[in-house]
Structure formats: structure tokens, C-alpha cells
mmCIF file of C-alpha atoms and ligand atoms in Angstrom:
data_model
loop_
_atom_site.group_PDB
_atom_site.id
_atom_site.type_symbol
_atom_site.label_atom_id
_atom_site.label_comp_id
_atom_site.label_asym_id
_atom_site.label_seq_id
_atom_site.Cartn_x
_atom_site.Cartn_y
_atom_site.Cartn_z
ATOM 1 C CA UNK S 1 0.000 0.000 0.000
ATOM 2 C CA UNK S 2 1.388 3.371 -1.191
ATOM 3 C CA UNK S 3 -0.014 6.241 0.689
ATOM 4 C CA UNK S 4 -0.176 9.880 -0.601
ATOM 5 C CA UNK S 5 -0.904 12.809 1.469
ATOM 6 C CA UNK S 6 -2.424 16.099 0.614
ATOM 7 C CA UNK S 7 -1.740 19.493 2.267
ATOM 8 C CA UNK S 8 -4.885 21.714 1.275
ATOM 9 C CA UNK S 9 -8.064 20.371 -0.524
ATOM 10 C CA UNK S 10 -9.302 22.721 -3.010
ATOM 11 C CA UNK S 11 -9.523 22.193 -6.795
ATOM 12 C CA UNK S 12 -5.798 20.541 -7.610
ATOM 13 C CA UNK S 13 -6.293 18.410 -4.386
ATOM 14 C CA UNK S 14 -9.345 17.307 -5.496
ATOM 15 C CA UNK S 15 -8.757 16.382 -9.507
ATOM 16 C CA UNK S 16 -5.544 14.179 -8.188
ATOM 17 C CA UNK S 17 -7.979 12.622 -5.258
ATOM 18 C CA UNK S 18 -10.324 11.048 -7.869
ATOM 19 C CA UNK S 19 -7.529 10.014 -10.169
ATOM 20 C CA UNK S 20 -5.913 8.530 -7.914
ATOM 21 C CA UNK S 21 -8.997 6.712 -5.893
ATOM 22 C CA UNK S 22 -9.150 4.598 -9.016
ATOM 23 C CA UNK S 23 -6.199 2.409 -7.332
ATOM 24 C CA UNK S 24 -7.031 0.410 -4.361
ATOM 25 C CA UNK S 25 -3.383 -0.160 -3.662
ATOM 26 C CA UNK S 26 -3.077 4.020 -3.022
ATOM 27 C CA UNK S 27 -4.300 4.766 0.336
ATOM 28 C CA UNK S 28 -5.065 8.775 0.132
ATOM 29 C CA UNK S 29 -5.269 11.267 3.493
ATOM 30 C CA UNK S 30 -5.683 15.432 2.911
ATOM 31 C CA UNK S 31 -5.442 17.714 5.745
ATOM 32 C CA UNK S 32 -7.733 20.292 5.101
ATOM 33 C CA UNK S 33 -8.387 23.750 6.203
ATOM 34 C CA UNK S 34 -11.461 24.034 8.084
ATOM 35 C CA UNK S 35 -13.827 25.712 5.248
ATOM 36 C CA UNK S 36 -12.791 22.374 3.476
ATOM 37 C CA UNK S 37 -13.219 19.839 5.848
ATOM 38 C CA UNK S 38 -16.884 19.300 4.345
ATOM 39 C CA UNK S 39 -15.601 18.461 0.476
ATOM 40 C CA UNK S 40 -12.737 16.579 1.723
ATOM 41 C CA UNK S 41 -14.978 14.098 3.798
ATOM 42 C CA UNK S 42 -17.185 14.006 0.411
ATOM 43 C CA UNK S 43 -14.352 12.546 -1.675
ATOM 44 C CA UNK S 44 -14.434 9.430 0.885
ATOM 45 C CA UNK S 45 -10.605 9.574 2.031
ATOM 46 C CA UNK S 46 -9.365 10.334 5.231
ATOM 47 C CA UNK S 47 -9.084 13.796 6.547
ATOM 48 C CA UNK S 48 -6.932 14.938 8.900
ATOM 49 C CA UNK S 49 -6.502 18.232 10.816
ATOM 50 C CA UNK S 50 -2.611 19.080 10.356
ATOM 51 C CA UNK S 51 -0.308 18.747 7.492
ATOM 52 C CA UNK S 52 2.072 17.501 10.347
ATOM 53 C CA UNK S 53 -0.756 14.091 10.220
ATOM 54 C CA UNK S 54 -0.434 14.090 6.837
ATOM 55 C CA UNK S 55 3.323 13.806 6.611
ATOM 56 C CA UNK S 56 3.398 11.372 9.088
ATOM 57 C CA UNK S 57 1.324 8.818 7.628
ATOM 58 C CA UNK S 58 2.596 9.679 4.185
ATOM 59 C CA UNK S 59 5.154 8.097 1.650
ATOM 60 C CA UNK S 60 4.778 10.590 -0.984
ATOM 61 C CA UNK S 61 3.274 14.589 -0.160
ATOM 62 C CA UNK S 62 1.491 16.588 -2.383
ATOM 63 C CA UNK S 63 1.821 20.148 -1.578
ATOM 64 C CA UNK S 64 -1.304 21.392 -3.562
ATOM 65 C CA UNK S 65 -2.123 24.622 -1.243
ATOM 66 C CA UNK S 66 -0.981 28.596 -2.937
ATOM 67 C CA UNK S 67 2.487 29.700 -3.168
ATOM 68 C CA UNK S 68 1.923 31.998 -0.547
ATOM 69 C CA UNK S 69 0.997 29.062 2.159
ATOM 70 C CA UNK S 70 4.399 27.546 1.446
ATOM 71 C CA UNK S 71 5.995 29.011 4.379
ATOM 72 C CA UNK S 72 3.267 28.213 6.603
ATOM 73 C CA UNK S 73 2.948 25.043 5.897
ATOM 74 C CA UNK S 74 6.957 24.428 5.991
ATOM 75 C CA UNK S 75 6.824 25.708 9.953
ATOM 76 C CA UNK S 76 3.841 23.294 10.643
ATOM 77 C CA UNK S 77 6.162 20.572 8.913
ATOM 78 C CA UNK S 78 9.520 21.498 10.886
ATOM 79 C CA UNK S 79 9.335 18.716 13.398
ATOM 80 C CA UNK S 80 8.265 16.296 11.153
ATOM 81 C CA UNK S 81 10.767 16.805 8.593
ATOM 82 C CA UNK S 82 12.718 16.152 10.739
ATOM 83 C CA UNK S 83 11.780 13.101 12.601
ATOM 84 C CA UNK S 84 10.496 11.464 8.856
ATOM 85 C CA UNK S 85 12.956 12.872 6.120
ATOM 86 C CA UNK S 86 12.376 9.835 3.619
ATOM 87 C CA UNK S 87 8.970 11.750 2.530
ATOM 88 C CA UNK S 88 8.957 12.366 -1.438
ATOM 89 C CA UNK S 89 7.499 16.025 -1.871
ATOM 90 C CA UNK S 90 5.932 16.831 -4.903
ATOM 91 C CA UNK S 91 5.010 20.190 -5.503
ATOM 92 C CA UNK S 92 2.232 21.011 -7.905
ATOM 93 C CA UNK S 93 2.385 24.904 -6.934
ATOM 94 C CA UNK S 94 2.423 26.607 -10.521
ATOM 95 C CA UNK S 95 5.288 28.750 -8.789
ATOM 96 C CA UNK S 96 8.156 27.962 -6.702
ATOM 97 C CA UNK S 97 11.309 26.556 -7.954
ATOM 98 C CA UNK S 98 13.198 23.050 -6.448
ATOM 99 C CA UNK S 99 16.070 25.869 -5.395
ATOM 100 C CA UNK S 100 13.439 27.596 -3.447
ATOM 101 C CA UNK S 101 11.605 24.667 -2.220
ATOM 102 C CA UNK S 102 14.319 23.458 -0.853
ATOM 103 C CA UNK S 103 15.130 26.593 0.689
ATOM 104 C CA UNK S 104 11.857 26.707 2.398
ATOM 105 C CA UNK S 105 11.595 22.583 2.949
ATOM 106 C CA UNK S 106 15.352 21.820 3.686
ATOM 107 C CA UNK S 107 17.972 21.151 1.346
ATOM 108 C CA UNK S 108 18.289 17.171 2.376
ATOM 109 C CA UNK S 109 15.069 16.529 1.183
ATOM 110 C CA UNK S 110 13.612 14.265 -2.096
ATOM 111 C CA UNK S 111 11.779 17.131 -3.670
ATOM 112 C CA UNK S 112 9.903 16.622 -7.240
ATOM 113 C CA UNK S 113 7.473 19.184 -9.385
ATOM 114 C CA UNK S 114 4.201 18.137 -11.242
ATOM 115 C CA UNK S 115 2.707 20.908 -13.370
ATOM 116 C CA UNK S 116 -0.715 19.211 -13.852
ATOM 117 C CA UNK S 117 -4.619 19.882 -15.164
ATOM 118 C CA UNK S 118 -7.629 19.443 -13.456
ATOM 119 C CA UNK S 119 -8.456 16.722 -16.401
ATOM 120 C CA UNK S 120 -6.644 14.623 -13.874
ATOM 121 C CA UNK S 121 -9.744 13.579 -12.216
ATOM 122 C CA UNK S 122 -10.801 11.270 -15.236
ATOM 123 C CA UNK S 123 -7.438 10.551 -15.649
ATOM 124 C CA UNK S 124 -7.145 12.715 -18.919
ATOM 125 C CA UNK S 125 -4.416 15.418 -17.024
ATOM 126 C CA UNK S 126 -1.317 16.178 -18.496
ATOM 127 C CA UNK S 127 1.525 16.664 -16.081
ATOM 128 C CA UNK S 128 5.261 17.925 -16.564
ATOM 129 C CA UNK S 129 7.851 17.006 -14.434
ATOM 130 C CA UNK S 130 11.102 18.116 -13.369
ATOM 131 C CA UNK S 131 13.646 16.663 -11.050
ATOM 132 C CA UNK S 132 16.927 17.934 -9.604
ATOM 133 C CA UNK S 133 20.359 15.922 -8.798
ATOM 134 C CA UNK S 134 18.671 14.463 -5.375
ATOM 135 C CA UNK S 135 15.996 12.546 -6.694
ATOM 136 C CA UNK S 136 17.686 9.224 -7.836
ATOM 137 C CA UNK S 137 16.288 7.489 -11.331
ATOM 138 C CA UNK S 138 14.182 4.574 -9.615
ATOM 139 C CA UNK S 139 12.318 7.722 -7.374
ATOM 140 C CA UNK S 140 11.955 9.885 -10.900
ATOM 141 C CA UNK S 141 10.049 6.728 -12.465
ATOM 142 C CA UNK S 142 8.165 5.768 -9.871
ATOM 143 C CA UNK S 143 6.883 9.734 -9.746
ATOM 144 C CA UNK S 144 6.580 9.348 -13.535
ATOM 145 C CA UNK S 145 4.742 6.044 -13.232
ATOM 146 C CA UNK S 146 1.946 7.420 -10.867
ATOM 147 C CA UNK S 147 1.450 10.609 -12.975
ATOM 148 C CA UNK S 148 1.103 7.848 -15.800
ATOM 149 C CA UNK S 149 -1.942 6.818 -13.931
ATOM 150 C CA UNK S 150 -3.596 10.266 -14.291
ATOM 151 C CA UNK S 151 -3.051 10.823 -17.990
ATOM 152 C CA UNK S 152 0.106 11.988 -19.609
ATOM 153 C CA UNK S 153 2.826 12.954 -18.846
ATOM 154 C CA UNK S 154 6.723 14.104 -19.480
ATOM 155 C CA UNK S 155 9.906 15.071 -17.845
ATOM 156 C CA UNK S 156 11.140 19.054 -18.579
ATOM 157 C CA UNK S 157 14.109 20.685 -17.324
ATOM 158 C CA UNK S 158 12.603 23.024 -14.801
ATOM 159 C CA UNK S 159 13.160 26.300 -16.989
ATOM 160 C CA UNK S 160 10.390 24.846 -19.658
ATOM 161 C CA UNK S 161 7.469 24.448 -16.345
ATOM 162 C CA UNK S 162 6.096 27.588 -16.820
ATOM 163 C CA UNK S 163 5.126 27.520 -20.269
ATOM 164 C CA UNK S 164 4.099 23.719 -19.333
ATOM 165 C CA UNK S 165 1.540 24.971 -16.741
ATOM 166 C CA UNK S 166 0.473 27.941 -19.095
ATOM 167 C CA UNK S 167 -0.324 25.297 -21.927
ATOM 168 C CA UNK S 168 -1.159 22.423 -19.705
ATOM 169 C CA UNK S 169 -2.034 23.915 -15.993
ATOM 170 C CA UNK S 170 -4.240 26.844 -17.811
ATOM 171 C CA UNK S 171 -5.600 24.526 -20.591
ATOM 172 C CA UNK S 172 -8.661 23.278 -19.614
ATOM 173 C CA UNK S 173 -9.701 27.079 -18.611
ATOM 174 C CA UNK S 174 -8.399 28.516 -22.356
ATOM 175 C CA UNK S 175 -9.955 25.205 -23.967
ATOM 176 C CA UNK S 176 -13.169 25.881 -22.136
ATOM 177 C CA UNK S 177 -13.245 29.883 -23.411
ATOM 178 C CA UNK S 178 -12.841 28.263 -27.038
ATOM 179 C CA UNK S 179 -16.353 25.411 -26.731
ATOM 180 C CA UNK S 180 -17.887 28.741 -24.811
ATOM 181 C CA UNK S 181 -17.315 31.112 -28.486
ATOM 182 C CA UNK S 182 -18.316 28.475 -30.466
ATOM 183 C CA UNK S 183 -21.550 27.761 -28.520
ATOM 184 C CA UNK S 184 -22.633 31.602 -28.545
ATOM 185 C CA UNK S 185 -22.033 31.559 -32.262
ATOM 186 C CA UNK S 186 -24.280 28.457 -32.688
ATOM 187 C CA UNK S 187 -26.592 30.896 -30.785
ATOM 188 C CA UNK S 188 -26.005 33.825 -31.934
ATOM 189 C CA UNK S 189 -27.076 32.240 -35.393
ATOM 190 C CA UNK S 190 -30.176 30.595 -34.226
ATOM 191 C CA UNK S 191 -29.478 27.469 -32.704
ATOM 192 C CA UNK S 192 -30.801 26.258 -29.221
ATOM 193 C CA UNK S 193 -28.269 26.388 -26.167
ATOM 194 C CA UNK S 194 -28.341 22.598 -26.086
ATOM 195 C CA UNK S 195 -27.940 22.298 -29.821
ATOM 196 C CA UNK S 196 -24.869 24.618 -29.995
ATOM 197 C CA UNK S 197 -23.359 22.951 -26.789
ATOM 198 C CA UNK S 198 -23.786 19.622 -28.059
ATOM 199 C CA UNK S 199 -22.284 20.289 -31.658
ATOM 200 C CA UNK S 200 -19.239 22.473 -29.780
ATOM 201 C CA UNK S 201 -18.331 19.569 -27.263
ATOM 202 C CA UNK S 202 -19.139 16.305 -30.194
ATOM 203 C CA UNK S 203 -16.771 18.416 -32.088
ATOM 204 C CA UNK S 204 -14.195 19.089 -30.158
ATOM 205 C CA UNK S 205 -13.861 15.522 -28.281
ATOM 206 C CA UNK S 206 -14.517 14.196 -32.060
ATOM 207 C CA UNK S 207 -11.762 16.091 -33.611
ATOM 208 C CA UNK S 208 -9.447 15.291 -29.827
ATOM 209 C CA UNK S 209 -10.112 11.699 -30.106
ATOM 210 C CA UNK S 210 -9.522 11.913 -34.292
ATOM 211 C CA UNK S 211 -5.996 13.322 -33.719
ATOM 212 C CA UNK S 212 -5.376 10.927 -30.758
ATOM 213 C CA UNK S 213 -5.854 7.789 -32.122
ATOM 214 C CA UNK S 214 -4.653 8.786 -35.760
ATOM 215 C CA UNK S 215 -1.533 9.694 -36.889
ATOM 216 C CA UNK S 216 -3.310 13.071 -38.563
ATOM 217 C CA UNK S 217 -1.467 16.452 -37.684
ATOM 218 C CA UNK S 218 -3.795 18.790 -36.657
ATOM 219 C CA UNK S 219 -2.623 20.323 -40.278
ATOM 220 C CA UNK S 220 -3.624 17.043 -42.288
ATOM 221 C CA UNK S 221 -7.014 16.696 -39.905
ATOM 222 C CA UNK S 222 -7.722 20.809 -41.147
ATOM 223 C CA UNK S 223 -6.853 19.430 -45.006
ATOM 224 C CA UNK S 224 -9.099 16.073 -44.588
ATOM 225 C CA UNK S 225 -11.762 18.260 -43.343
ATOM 226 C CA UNK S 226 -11.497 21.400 -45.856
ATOM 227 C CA UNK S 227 -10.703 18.692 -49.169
ATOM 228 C CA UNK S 228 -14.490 17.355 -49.158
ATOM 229 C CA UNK S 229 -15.441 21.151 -49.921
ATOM 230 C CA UNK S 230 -14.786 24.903 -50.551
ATOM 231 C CA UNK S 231 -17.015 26.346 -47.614
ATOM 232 C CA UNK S 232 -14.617 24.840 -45.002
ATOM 233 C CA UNK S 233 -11.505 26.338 -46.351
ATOM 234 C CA UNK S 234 -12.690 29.875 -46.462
ATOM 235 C CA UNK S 235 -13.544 29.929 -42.324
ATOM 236 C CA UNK S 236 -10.500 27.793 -41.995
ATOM 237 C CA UNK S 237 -8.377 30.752 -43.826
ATOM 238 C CA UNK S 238 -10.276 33.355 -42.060
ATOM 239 C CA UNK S 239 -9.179 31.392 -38.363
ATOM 240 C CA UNK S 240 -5.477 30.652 -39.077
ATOM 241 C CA UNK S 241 -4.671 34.356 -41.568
ATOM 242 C CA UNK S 242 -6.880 36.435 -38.749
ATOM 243 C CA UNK S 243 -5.828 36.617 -35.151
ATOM 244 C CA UNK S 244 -6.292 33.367 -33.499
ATOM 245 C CA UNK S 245 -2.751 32.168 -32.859
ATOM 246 C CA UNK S 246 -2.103 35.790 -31.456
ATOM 247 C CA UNK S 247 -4.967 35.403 -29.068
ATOM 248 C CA UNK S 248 -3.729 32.212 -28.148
ATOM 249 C CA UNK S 249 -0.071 33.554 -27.646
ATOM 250 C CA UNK S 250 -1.434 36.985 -25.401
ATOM 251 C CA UNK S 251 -3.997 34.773 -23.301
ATOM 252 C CA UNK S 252 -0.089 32.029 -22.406
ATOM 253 C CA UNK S 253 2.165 35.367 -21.672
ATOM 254 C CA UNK S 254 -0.556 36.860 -19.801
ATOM 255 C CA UNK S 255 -0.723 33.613 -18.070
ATOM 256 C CA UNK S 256 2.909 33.167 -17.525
ATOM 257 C CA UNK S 257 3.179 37.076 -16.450
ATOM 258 C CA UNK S 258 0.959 36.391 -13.498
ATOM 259 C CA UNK S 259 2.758 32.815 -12.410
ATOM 260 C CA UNK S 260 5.892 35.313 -12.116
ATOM 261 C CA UNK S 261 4.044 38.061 -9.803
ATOM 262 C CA UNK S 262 2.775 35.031 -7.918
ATOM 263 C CA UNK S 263 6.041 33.153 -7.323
ATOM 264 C CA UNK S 264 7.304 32.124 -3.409
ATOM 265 C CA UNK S 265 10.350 33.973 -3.899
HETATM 266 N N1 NAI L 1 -6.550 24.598 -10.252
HETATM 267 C C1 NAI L 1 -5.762 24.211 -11.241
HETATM 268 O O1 NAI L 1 -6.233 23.936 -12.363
HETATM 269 C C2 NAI L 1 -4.281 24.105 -11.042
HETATM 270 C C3 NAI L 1 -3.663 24.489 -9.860
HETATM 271 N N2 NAI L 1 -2.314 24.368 -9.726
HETATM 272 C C4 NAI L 1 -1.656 24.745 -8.489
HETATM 273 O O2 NAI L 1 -2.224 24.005 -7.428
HETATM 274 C C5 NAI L 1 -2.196 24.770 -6.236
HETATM 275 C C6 NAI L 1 -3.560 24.759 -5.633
HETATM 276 O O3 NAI L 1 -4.447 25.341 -6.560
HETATM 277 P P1 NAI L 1 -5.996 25.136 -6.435
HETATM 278 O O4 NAI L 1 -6.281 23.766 -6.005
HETATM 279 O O5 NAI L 1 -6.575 25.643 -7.687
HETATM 280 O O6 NAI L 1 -6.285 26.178 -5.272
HETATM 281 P P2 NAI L 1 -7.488 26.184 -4.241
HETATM 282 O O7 NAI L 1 -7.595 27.577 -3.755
HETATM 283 O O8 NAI L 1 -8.674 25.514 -4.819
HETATM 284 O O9 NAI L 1 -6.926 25.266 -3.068
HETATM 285 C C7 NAI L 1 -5.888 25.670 -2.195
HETATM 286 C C8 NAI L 1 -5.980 24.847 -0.932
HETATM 287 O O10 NAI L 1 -4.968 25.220 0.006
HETATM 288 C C9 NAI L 1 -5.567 25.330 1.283
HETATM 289 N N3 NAI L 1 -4.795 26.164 2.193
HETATM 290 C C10 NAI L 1 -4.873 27.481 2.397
HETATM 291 N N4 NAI L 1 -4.009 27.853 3.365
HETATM 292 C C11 NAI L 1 -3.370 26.741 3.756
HETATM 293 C C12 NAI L 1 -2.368 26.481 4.727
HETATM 294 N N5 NAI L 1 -1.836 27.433 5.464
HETATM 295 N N6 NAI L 1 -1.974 25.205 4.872
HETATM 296 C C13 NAI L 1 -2.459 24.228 4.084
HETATM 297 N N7 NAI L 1 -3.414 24.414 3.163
HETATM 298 C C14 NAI L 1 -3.858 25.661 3.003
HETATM 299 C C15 NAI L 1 -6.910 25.916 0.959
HETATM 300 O O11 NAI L 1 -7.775 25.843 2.037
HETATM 301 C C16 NAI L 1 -7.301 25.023 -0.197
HETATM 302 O O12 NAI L 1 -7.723 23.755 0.239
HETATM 303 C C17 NAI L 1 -1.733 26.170 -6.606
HETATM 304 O O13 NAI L 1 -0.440 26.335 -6.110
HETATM 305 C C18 NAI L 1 -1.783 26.217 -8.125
HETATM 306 O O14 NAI L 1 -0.736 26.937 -8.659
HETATM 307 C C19 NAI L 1 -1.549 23.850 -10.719
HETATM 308 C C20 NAI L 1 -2.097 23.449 -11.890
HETATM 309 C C21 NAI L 1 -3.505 23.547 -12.163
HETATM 310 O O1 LIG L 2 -4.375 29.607 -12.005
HETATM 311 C C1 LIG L 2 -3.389 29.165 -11.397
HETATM 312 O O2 LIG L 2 -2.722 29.872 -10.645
HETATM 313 C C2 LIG L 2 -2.985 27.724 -11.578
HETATM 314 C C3 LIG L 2 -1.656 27.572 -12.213
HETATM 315 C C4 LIG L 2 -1.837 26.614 -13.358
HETATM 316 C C5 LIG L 2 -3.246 26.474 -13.446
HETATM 317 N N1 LIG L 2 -3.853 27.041 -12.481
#
């Protein structure tokens, strides 16, 4: 039995939680704030009232609260650190580097960071991680190997993180704002709310699944959809000539300007 513990419960807590609950061999505990006691009792693992309970039970520890708890948490940990320094800590914080975790955590420690989605929760997430020189190659696959469980996932040199959780960490929100235009546009041209949802998500998780179990590029998918016809091709021109890859690029650096403002150091 493997047992991973969570310090904070809120949305990243949560997604991993029901990924993970899949296992029976993973025994899961979350020490959750107060306000959160509720919802972490509702996902039917055990809850516990420090993250000092949650280290000590705990082979691997998630630290899945804000960058700004770090320190916090870190002086509620001292003793335990301490007494139980064999504790892998992976960090899913968007900001904080293994320099500065260690810093905080204590230099002696096995430290890892995930850069994950909330699509971990069905197991669809996509998580980047990066190591440093203290975690040995059996610990980096067996971190790999449970992050396997919740979708994909790859190992980065720590410099490429933030533009993984921009893509990845942010995707589902910037993915989401995409099925939300094309639904109003269904609308806006006459079709029911259900009708437009319905065509935006077939479509999208059509088109997903398309490129994921085909070897099509997302070009050659565009050309198999545009060579049956010449309607496709002009809204396809309109899309790629006009301003969508800009959007895309402002909505990432605005993304990866606020990670910086936001980061422990
Ligand atoms: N939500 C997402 O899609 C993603 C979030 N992340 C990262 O995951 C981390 C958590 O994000 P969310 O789950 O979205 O935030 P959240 O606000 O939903 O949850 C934060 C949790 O930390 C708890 N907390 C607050 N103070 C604490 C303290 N002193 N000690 C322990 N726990 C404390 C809160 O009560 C709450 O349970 C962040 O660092 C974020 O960068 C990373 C990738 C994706
Ligand atoms: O919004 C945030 O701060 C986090 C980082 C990556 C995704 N969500």
C-alpha cells in the first residue's frame, strides 16, 4: 500500500484525489483547512486536521495549497521533517522553484514538481515534471509512473514548467473559453443552447479523439476536413490568416506574467 498525502483540498487536491482513488493499492489522506473539511470528507478519504498528520502517515506529499501558504505550511512541517525525512514532496504549486523549495523545505530533502490539469480527475491530465540531482532514477520513475496513472505525462528541465503549466495547468480554462465562443455563435445564429453545446463539445472531443488515435497532424485533420469542400476552407483561412494564434499567444504570456508576480520567492 502506497499512501499519498495532501496538504490543502481545493480544486488541484481534489482532480488528483479522484484520479488517484481509481487504485485500491493508493491509500489517500488530505489535511484540510477548516472551510474544506466538508468536500474533503465528500471525496471518501481520510481527513486529517494538520499537514504535520499528513506527513506522518505519508510516503509521498502533495503540496497542492498557494504559493503563498508555502511558508506556513513548511513551519507546521519542521518537526516532522525532521523526525520522517524519507517523505517524497511533490510540488504542484504553478510557482516555486526546487532551489526555493528546498530553501523553504530543507535542502536534504527528495523534492519533485508536477505541473498538472484538473483533467486529472478522469485521468485525462497532463503533467510535466522536473527533477533535480537528489531525486535518484528509480524515485523519478516511480513519480513518472503514478502521474502515468492520471493521464500523460513528461519530464522538462525546470526552466520549460512555466510555459508547461500555461499550456497544460491553464488549458482546460483557455480550452473551455474556445467550446464557450463556439456555442454563442451556434446561438447567436439561431441554434438552441443545447444544440450549440452539443455540436461544440461532439466536435471538439470528435476532432481530440480523431488526432489521438490517428496519426493526422492537426494540419492534415484541417486538409481532410477542408478537401471534401470549398465552404470549409474559407472559415478555416479566415481562423489561421486572422488573429487566433495571437490570441492564443497573449492569453499564455498573460498567463505566464501572473505565475511570475505570484512566485514564493
Ligand atoms: N486549479 C488548477 O487547475 C491548477 C492548480 N495548480 C496549483 O495548485 C495549487 C492549488 O491550486 P488550487 O487547487 O486551484 O487552489 P485552491 O484555492 O482551490 O486550493 C488551495 C488549498 O490550500 C488550502 N490552504 C490554504 N491555506 C493553507 C495552509 N496554510 N496550509 C495548508 N493548506 C492551506 C486551501 O484551504 C485550499 O484547500 C496552486 O499552487 C496552483 O498553482 C496547478 C495546476 C492547475
Ligand atoms: O491559475 C493558477 O494559478 C494555476 C496555475 C496553473 C493552473 N492554475
Amino acid at each position: 500500500m502506497l499512501t499519498i498525502g495532501f496538504i490543502g483540498a481545493g480544486q488541484m487536491a481534489q482532480a488528483m484525489v479522484k484520479g488517484w482513488q481509481k487504485r485500491e493499492e493508493i491509500h489517500q489522506v488530505v489535511y484540510a483547512p477548516t472551510a474544506e473539511k466538508q468536500v474533503a470528507s465528500e471525496l471518501g478519504i481520510q481527513v486529517v486536521d494538520t499537514p504535520a498528520k499528513v506527513w506522518e502517515q505519508a510516503d509521498m506529499v502533495v503540496l497542492a495549497m498557494k504559493p503563498q501558504d508555502l511558508q506556513t505550511v513548511a513551519d507546521e512541517l519542521r518537526l516532522v521533517r525532521m523526525q520522517k525525512p524519507e517523505v517524497i514532496i511533490v510540488s504542484v504549486l504553478a510557482g516555486g522553484t526546487l532551489k526555493e523549495l528546498h530553501q523553504v523545505l530543507g535542502e536534504r530533502l527528495v523534492i519533485a514538481r508536477a505541473v498538472s490539469n484538473i483533467n486529472v480527475a478522469l485521468r485525462y491530465g497532463y503533467t510535466g515534471l522536473a527533477f533535480d540531482q537528489y531525486v535518484d532514477a528509480s524515485t523519478r520513475g516511480a513519480i513518472a509512473m503514478l502521474f502515468l496513472e492520471l493521464g500523460k505525462t513528461d519530464e522538462y528541465p525546470e526552466q520549460k514548467l512555466s510555459v508547461v503549466s500555461a499550456l497544460a495547468g491553464s488549458g482546460p480554462a483557455f480550452v473551455a473559453a474556445f467550446v464557450k465562443s463556439y456555442q454563442a455563435v451556434g446561438q447567436q445564429l439561431g441554434l438552441t443552447e443545447d444544440q450549440a453545446q452539443v455540436i461544440a463539445l461532439q466536435t471538439l472531443t470528435g476532432t481530440g479523439i480523431n488526432m489521438t488515435e490517428t496519426p493526422l497532424s492537426a494540419t492534415q485533420l484541417a486538409n481532410l476536413a477542408i478537401a471534401a469542400g470549398v465552404s470549409t476552407n474559407a472559415g478555416y483561412s479566415y481562423l489561421t490568416q486572422g488573429q487566433l494564434e495571437e490570441v492564443l499567444s497573449g492569453a499564455v504570456s498573460a498567463t505566464m506574467d501572473k505565475n511570475e508576480q505570484g512566485d514564493i520567492s
